[in-house]
XYZ file of C-alpha atoms in Angstrom:
473
model
C -18.733 57.551 5.683
C -18.674 57.775 1.922
C -22.125 56.289 1.266
C -24.837 58.116 -0.643
C -26.569 60.935 1.154
C -30.047 60.055 -0.109
C -30.744 56.360 0.584
C -33.427 54.126 1.936
C -34.115 55.429 5.451
C -34.473 52.038 7.133
C -31.302 50.540 5.665
C -29.368 53.756 6.273
C -30.464 53.931 9.912
C -29.527 50.290 10.515
C -26.083 50.754 8.958
C -25.489 53.891 11.007
C -26.344 52.141 14.269
C -23.987 49.262 13.485
C -21.184 51.637 12.511
C -21.763 53.783 15.618
C -21.383 50.744 17.881
C -18.138 49.921 16.091
C -16.876 53.487 16.626
C -17.678 53.386 20.356
C -15.850 50.071 20.745
C -12.812 51.005 18.649
C -12.548 54.505 20.130
C -12.140 53.060 23.626
C -9.455 50.671 22.363
C -7.584 53.446 20.533
C -7.601 55.671 23.614
C -6.250 52.787 25.705
C -3.466 52.238 23.156
C -2.556 55.947 23.369
C -2.621 55.873 27.187
C -5.593 58.237 27.501
C -7.617 57.205 30.568
C -11.130 58.324 31.415
C -10.267 59.693 34.870
C -7.076 61.592 33.959
C -6.845 65.094 32.479
C -4.840 66.128 29.422
C -4.001 69.317 27.565
C -4.502 69.705 23.835
C -0.762 69.387 23.233
C -0.668 66.127 25.209
C -3.496 64.652 23.157
C -1.988 65.702 19.815
C 1.412 64.307 20.798
C -0.118 60.962 21.786
C -1.985 60.873 18.464
C 1.252 61.563 16.570
C 3.230 58.878 18.390
C 0.488 56.237 18.065
C 0.339 56.444 14.228
C -3.428 55.926 14.422
C -5.212 57.705 11.575
C -6.791 60.424 13.709
C -7.065 63.778 11.969
C -5.293 66.328 14.161
C -7.449 69.241 13.056
C -10.586 67.226 13.867
C -9.167 66.354 17.301
C -8.371 70.027 17.857
C -11.975 71.043 17.055
C -13.341 68.352 19.374
C -11.066 69.479 22.209
C -11.964 73.143 21.749
C -15.687 72.321 21.865
C -15.312 70.857 25.374
C -15.816 73.141 28.380
C -12.491 72.620 30.130
C -12.525 73.159 33.898
C -9.015 72.060 34.957
C -6.641 74.694 33.547
C -7.499 74.057 29.903
C -7.467 70.294 30.412
C -10.125 67.694 29.762
C -10.471 64.104 30.878
C -10.295 61.120 28.583
C -13.999 60.511 29.162
C -14.853 64.087 28.143
C -12.720 63.765 25.026
C -14.387 60.488 24.077
C -17.882 61.909 24.627
C -16.944 65.088 22.753
C -15.712 63.014 19.804
C -18.994 61.095 19.599
C -21.037 64.265 20.152
C -19.245 66.135 17.351
C -19.796 63.203 15.017
C -23.509 63.133 15.905
C -23.771 66.896 15.302
C -22.116 66.585 11.890
C -24.373 63.691 10.892
C -27.446 65.679 11.966
C -26.306 68.785 10.077
C -25.532 66.640 7.038
C -29.022 65.116 7.051
C -30.667 68.515 7.540
C -28.566 70.112 4.820
C -29.421 67.244 2.466
C -33.142 67.823 2.940
C -32.689 71.569 2.446
C -30.689 70.924 -0.717
C -33.438 68.655 -2.020
C -36.076 71.331 -1.350
C -33.971 74.066 -2.986
C -33.314 71.902 -6.029
C -37.042 71.322 -6.470
C -37.717 75.061 -6.103
C -35.003 75.829 -8.646
C -36.434 73.374 -11.137
C -39.915 74.795 -10.604
C -38.637 78.360 -11.085
C -36.787 77.361 -14.276
C -39.918 75.657 -15.605
C -41.976 78.786 -14.914
C -39.375 80.969 -16.610
C -39.122 78.630 -19.603
C -42.911 78.474 -19.931
C -43.164 82.262 -19.743
C -40.447 82.753 -22.377
C -42.001 80.189 -24.706
C -45.280 82.086 -24.606
C -43.447 85.222 -25.706
C -44.611 87.169 -22.666
C -41.226 88.778 -22.150
C -42.004 91.064 -25.100
C -45.237 92.209 -23.508
C -43.832 93.810 -20.368
C -45.435 97.109 -21.271
C -48.872 95.461 -21.274
C -48.381 93.828 -17.868
C -49.984 95.273 -14.799
C -47.678 97.274 -12.598
C -48.789 97.290 -8.979
C -47.274 98.512 -5.748
C -48.330 96.365 -2.791
C -48.108 97.958 0.678
C -48.813 96.380 4.033
C -49.038 98.769 6.984
C -48.305 96.733 10.101
C -47.860 98.900 13.191
C -46.538 102.186 14.559
C -44.351 102.516 17.631
C -44.642 105.998 19.160
C -41.812 107.390 21.260
C -43.762 109.865 23.417
C -46.503 109.086 25.916
C -49.887 109.793 24.337
C -53.528 109.594 25.250
C -55.326 106.318 24.639
C -58.387 108.228 23.454
C -56.660 109.620 20.378
C -57.038 107.779 17.063
C -54.400 107.586 14.330
C -54.457 106.818 10.624
C -51.865 106.489 7.855
C -52.278 108.582 4.704
C -50.639 107.119 1.543
C -50.032 108.959 -1.745
C -48.401 107.671 -4.944
C -48.782 109.033 -8.514
C -51.911 111.091 -7.693
C -53.557 108.155 -5.920
C -54.600 108.458 -2.281
C -55.387 105.692 0.220
C -55.947 105.931 3.976
C -55.983 103.275 6.656
C -58.668 102.794 9.259
C -58.459 104.880 12.423
C -56.754 102.915 15.186
C -56.095 103.747 18.814
C -52.950 103.336 20.834
C -52.599 100.000 22.675
C -50.917 100.494 26.020
C -50.203 96.771 26.404
C -48.408 96.456 23.063
C -47.018 100.022 23.180
C -48.012 100.595 19.547
C -50.792 101.400 17.086
C -51.680 98.227 15.190
C -53.231 98.112 11.660
C -51.974 95.174 9.558
C -53.832 96.448 6.466
C -52.920 95.676 2.850
C -53.244 98.140 -0.060
C -52.194 98.380 -3.705
C -51.456 101.208 -6.150
C -51.547 101.037 -9.945
C -48.171 102.310 -11.168
C -47.780 103.801 -14.638
C -44.316 103.107 -16.021
C -44.099 106.242 -18.126
C -44.393 108.725 -15.253
C -40.742 108.877 -14.251
C -40.347 105.802 -12.076
C -36.863 106.817 -10.947
C -38.268 109.925 -9.276
C -41.563 108.461 -8.018
C -42.171 108.250 -4.301
C -44.630 106.613 -1.985
C -45.526 109.373 0.465
C -46.496 108.208 3.960
C -48.099 110.631 6.433
C -49.354 110.145 9.987
C -52.600 111.901 10.921
C -54.292 112.400 14.265
C -57.956 111.644 13.702
C -59.432 113.912 16.380
C -58.328 117.195 14.806
C -57.173 115.725 11.460
C -53.664 117.074 12.109
C -50.681 115.967 10.031
C -48.092 114.906 12.626
C -45.299 113.929 10.250
C -44.292 111.500 7.561
C -41.704 109.665 5.506
C -41.295 108.355 1.951
C -40.221 105.268 -0.011
C -38.462 105.558 -3.385
C -39.870 103.171 -5.999
C -36.419 102.735 -7.502
C -35.386 100.943 -4.294
C -38.084 98.330 -5.006
C -36.954 97.586 -8.575
C -35.890 94.016 -7.697
C -39.604 93.158 -7.252
C -38.886 91.518 -3.903
C -40.922 92.013 -0.758
C -39.101 94.555 1.378
C -39.879 94.584 5.075
C -38.742 97.892 6.492
C -38.919 100.138 9.504
C -39.320 103.810 8.589
C -38.891 106.684 11.013
C -41.797 109.179 11.087
C -40.381 112.712 11.373
C -42.450 115.657 12.590
C -43.151 118.451 10.115
C -42.002 121.304 12.352
C -38.997 120.105 14.340
C -37.775 117.264 12.072
C -37.625 114.992 15.103
C -38.567 111.323 14.987
C -41.918 110.776 16.677
C -42.199 107.062 15.981
C -41.260 104.065 13.865
C -43.602 102.629 11.236
C -43.276 98.942 10.355
C -44.414 98.144 6.814
C -43.639 95.984 3.807
C -43.575 97.014 0.137
C -43.382 95.058 -3.101
C -43.484 96.476 -6.606
C -44.566 93.943 -9.256
C -44.117 95.123 -12.829
C -42.480 92.296 -14.859
C -42.994 88.557 -14.453
C -39.971 87.849 -16.641
C -37.586 89.755 -14.362
C -39.244 88.260 -11.287
C -38.878 84.680 -12.546
C -35.232 85.287 -13.485
C -34.512 86.630 -10.002
C -36.121 83.538 -8.468
C -33.969 81.239 -10.609
C -30.805 83.175 -9.725
C -31.625 83.171 -6.005
C -32.411 79.451 -5.845
C -29.236 78.642 -7.790
C -27.099 80.617 -5.357
C -28.742 78.990 -2.346
C -28.461 75.554 -3.955
C -24.731 76.027 -4.655
C -24.209 77.174 -1.063
C -25.923 74.031 0.200
C -23.635 71.906 -1.971
C -20.669 73.713 -0.426
C -22.034 73.060 3.091
C -22.686 69.412 2.237
C -19.087 68.998 1.104
C -17.734 70.627 4.269
C -19.873 68.488 6.586
C -19.055 65.342 4.613
C -15.302 66.063 4.682
C -15.219 66.722 8.436
C -17.350 63.651 9.121
C -15.016 61.575 6.946
C -12.053 62.818 9.016
C -13.755 61.617 12.209
C -14.735 58.267 10.672
C -11.430 57.574 8.913
C -9.687 55.806 11.871
C -12.546 53.287 12.039
C -12.704 52.430 8.334
C -10.643 49.688 6.625
C -7.242 50.970 5.551
C -6.928 51.143 1.750
C -4.518 48.592 0.314
C -3.291 50.766 -2.559
C -1.884 53.590 -0.435
C 1.180 54.674 -2.366
C 3.110 57.759 -3.376
C 0.935 58.193 -6.471
C -2.205 58.207 -4.306
C -0.785 60.925 -2.053
C 0.387 63.000 -5.015
C -3.036 62.741 -6.655
C -4.624 64.206 -3.515
C -2.491 67.378 -3.628
C -4.666 69.217 -6.210
C -7.790 68.398 -4.175
C -6.147 69.758 -1.028
C -5.049 73.006 -2.684
C -8.465 73.363 -4.359
C -10.136 73.018 -0.939
C -7.853 75.711 0.476
C -8.773 77.948 -2.470
C -12.445 77.269 -1.820
C -11.998 78.259 1.839
C -10.263 81.493 0.763
C -13.121 82.374 -1.601
C -15.705 81.602 1.083
C -13.941 83.709 3.721
C -13.823 86.650 1.303
C -17.488 86.095 0.303
C -16.539 85.502 -3.331
C -18.461 82.917 -5.296
C -16.194 80.395 -7.054
C -18.070 80.628 -10.338
C -17.892 84.418 -10.117
C -14.092 84.241 -10.035
C -14.066 81.781 -12.927
C -16.582 83.584 -15.105
C -15.558 87.216 -14.527
C -11.872 87.398 -13.761
C -10.116 84.351 -15.186
C -10.731 85.213 -18.830
C -9.771 88.874 -18.420
C -6.542 88.166 -16.515
C -5.553 85.370 -18.918
C -6.031 87.496 -22.033
C -4.176 90.430 -20.463
C -1.110 88.411 -19.457
C -1.036 86.538 -22.776
C -1.236 89.776 -24.753
C 1.790 91.249 -22.950
C 3.837 88.033 -22.872
C 3.195 87.333 -26.572
C 5.538 90.164 -27.598
C 8.415 87.637 -27.515
C 6.774 84.432 -28.713
C 3.458 83.026 -29.855
C 1.077 81.676 -27.230
C -1.313 79.717 -29.427
C -2.088 77.022 -26.856
C -2.767 79.566 -24.097
C -5.042 81.565 -26.387
C -6.891 78.411 -27.458
C -7.454 77.392 -23.832
C -8.717 80.838 -22.837
C -11.022 81.024 -25.863
C -12.451 77.627 -24.972
C -13.148 78.803 -21.398
C -14.773 81.929 -22.828
C -16.956 79.831 -25.149
C -18.056 77.527 -22.317
C -19.107 80.514 -20.231
C -21.267 82.127 -22.942
C -24.837 81.931 -21.707
C -23.469 80.398 -18.538
C -25.858 78.539 -16.238
C -23.327 77.604 -13.584
C -23.146 73.911 -12.726
C -26.172 73.190 -14.941
C -24.419 74.515 -18.070
C -24.497 72.124 -21.033
C -21.114 73.379 -22.294
C -19.080 72.684 -19.189
C -18.618 68.902 -19.069
C -16.167 66.575 -17.391
C -14.317 66.055 -20.687
C -14.206 69.819 -21.213
C -12.561 70.319 -17.824
C -10.079 67.532 -18.614
C -9.197 69.254 -21.903
C -8.505 72.559 -20.134
C -6.430 70.879 -17.409
C -4.384 68.924 -19.968
C -3.807 72.065 -22.034
C -2.571 73.955 -18.982
C -0.137 71.155 -18.056
C 1.286 71.038 -21.598
C 1.544 74.839 -21.661
C 3.396 74.878 -18.328
C 5.854 72.295 -19.648
C 6.491 74.371 -22.796
C 6.944 77.529 -20.692
C 9.470 75.756 -18.479
C 11.528 74.635 -21.486
C 11.292 78.056 -23.141
C 12.296 79.994 -19.996
C 15.241 77.678 -19.296
C 16.598 78.391 -22.800
C 15.897 82.082 -23.303
C 16.092 83.608 -19.826
C 19.927 83.249 -19.565
C 20.325 84.820 -23.025
C 18.388 87.905 -21.935
C 21.054 88.827 -19.419
C 23.290 90.010 -22.304
C 23.072 93.844 -22.726
C 21.339 94.942 -25.897
C 19.244 97.773 -27.275
C 16.063 95.785 -26.609
C 16.967 94.823 -23.047
C 14.264 97.003 -21.476
C 11.488 95.512 -23.596
C 12.799 92.001 -23.093
C 13.049 92.373 -19.323
C 9.530 93.788 -19.250
C 8.169 90.852 -21.256
C 10.223 88.398 -19.224
C 8.510 89.527 -16.031
C 5.056 89.057 -17.543
C 6.067 85.690 -18.992
C 6.805 84.580 -15.445
C 3.523 86.131 -14.204
C 1.666 84.245 -16.920
C 3.383 81.037 -15.816
C 2.338 81.546 -12.183
C -1.184 82.534 -13.210
C -1.614 79.295 -15.168
C -0.740 77.335 -12.035
C -3.470 79.211 -10.152
C -5.835 78.695 -13.082
C -5.154 74.954 -12.962
C -6.417 74.709 -9.381
C -9.436 76.938 -10.104
C -10.438 74.657 -12.984
C -9.728 71.589 -10.847
C -11.995 72.927 -8.109
C -14.749 73.742 -10.607
C -14.503 70.223 -12.031
C -14.868 68.743 -8.545
C -17.908 70.955 -7.910
C -19.455 69.763 -11.179
C -18.897 66.079 -10.357
C -20.346 66.475 -6.868
C -23.351 68.371 -8.199
C -23.971 65.676 -10.814
C -23.805 63.050 -8.076
C -26.337 64.895 -5.908
C -28.557 65.598 -8.912
C -28.488 61.937 -9.992
C -29.397 60.748 -6.493
C -32.220 63.300 -6.308
C -33.541 62.211 -9.715
C -33.547 58.559 -8.649
C -35.448 59.472 -5.506
C -38.022 61.505 -7.447
C -38.472 58.662 -9.956
C -38.952 56.213 -7.097
C -41.595 58.449 -5.496
C -43.347 58.818 -8.863
C -43.447 55.032 -9.357
C -44.885 54.518 -5.884
C -47.506 57.192 -6.554
C -48.718 55.565 -9.785
C -48.692 52.085 -8.233
C -50.891 53.300 -5.401
């Protein structure tokens, strides 16, 4: 369904129940038309062939996923009843994941806005210039110690901590035979001076036996590894002093707080990344759910060749998005880091034969939009800006096609400059292909922007509605 994700719960639930009853009724009729009976068993190829012959608007990839989710017991066959139940179950799962993802997106968007407000407030106060006056503290939580060898329950243990000439020790704890560990769960803090060589500063951790005050072994934590100011939960091996053999595992957490400005910026960056990932998940769930619901929706009257052609860029952009996701590459990272560099490089080489003013103008505009980039929340990237870039690329591709059709045949004539011309000709073609790829990258980014603006507008309306209800009460 293509309705809004955030809507009145009562109306949305009522509409879903009505639509679900329609799906159950129509699904049984469609299966009867395709000759799929509840008591008979079919292979995946049989089902896909019946779908193809029937001309019913079932998405084959969606049918394939539904079939593969069923536990087949008859030589990779499933009954018509199992297929029908699997179809409805998959749709219910997608709707549930879509609702859950929507709530998570809403929470992440609120956290992002709160983090940006904190960062903006901190920068307005000018505190980013006072980092040297801020307190720098190292927070340590000693949780427990798992010992590898059998030991006496009468022996007590303590943890000795040293950092920048400061010493702290835990309470003496005994070994718990039930839990198979020594349990502390104590929290400490060290004052860290920034001028004492942070890159070479260590937190020294030593294990002592309380009865004879014997140093059994230890480990260390490098402060440089905590420079992101995040809470690091870690498991450190305690090695004996004599034999360098692990005698146990210490569970602890460390966090070094030294700059609120850096900490707030990291929060904003993290919430933005998680928010963008949720938007990507929302789009995937919505697209798959739309494929399952499409056979039960009214057929559009304006289905024509132009409509199918207009959907080609969206299809290729989705495939590009899947490629970036599989390779764990963020879409904006590709756009912001690599597009400008590759475009300038190819234009510089290809411009040895002719001027590329339009290409250079387009690349400079992309570069300008990405200065001080804030991702989807950037004030420079707008829908009209994306349309300008897409139109410029189309015009440039048309000019390249005309130019190559005229000058490429002439370059086959031997001349003293043939080597240079052939070299430039190759990069002219590379530049042409790259602009086609760039077109779909920009198209995908424009779609992401429009979807984000839609989600953001719906979230704003919901927040305004909650605010009005709060003041009325």
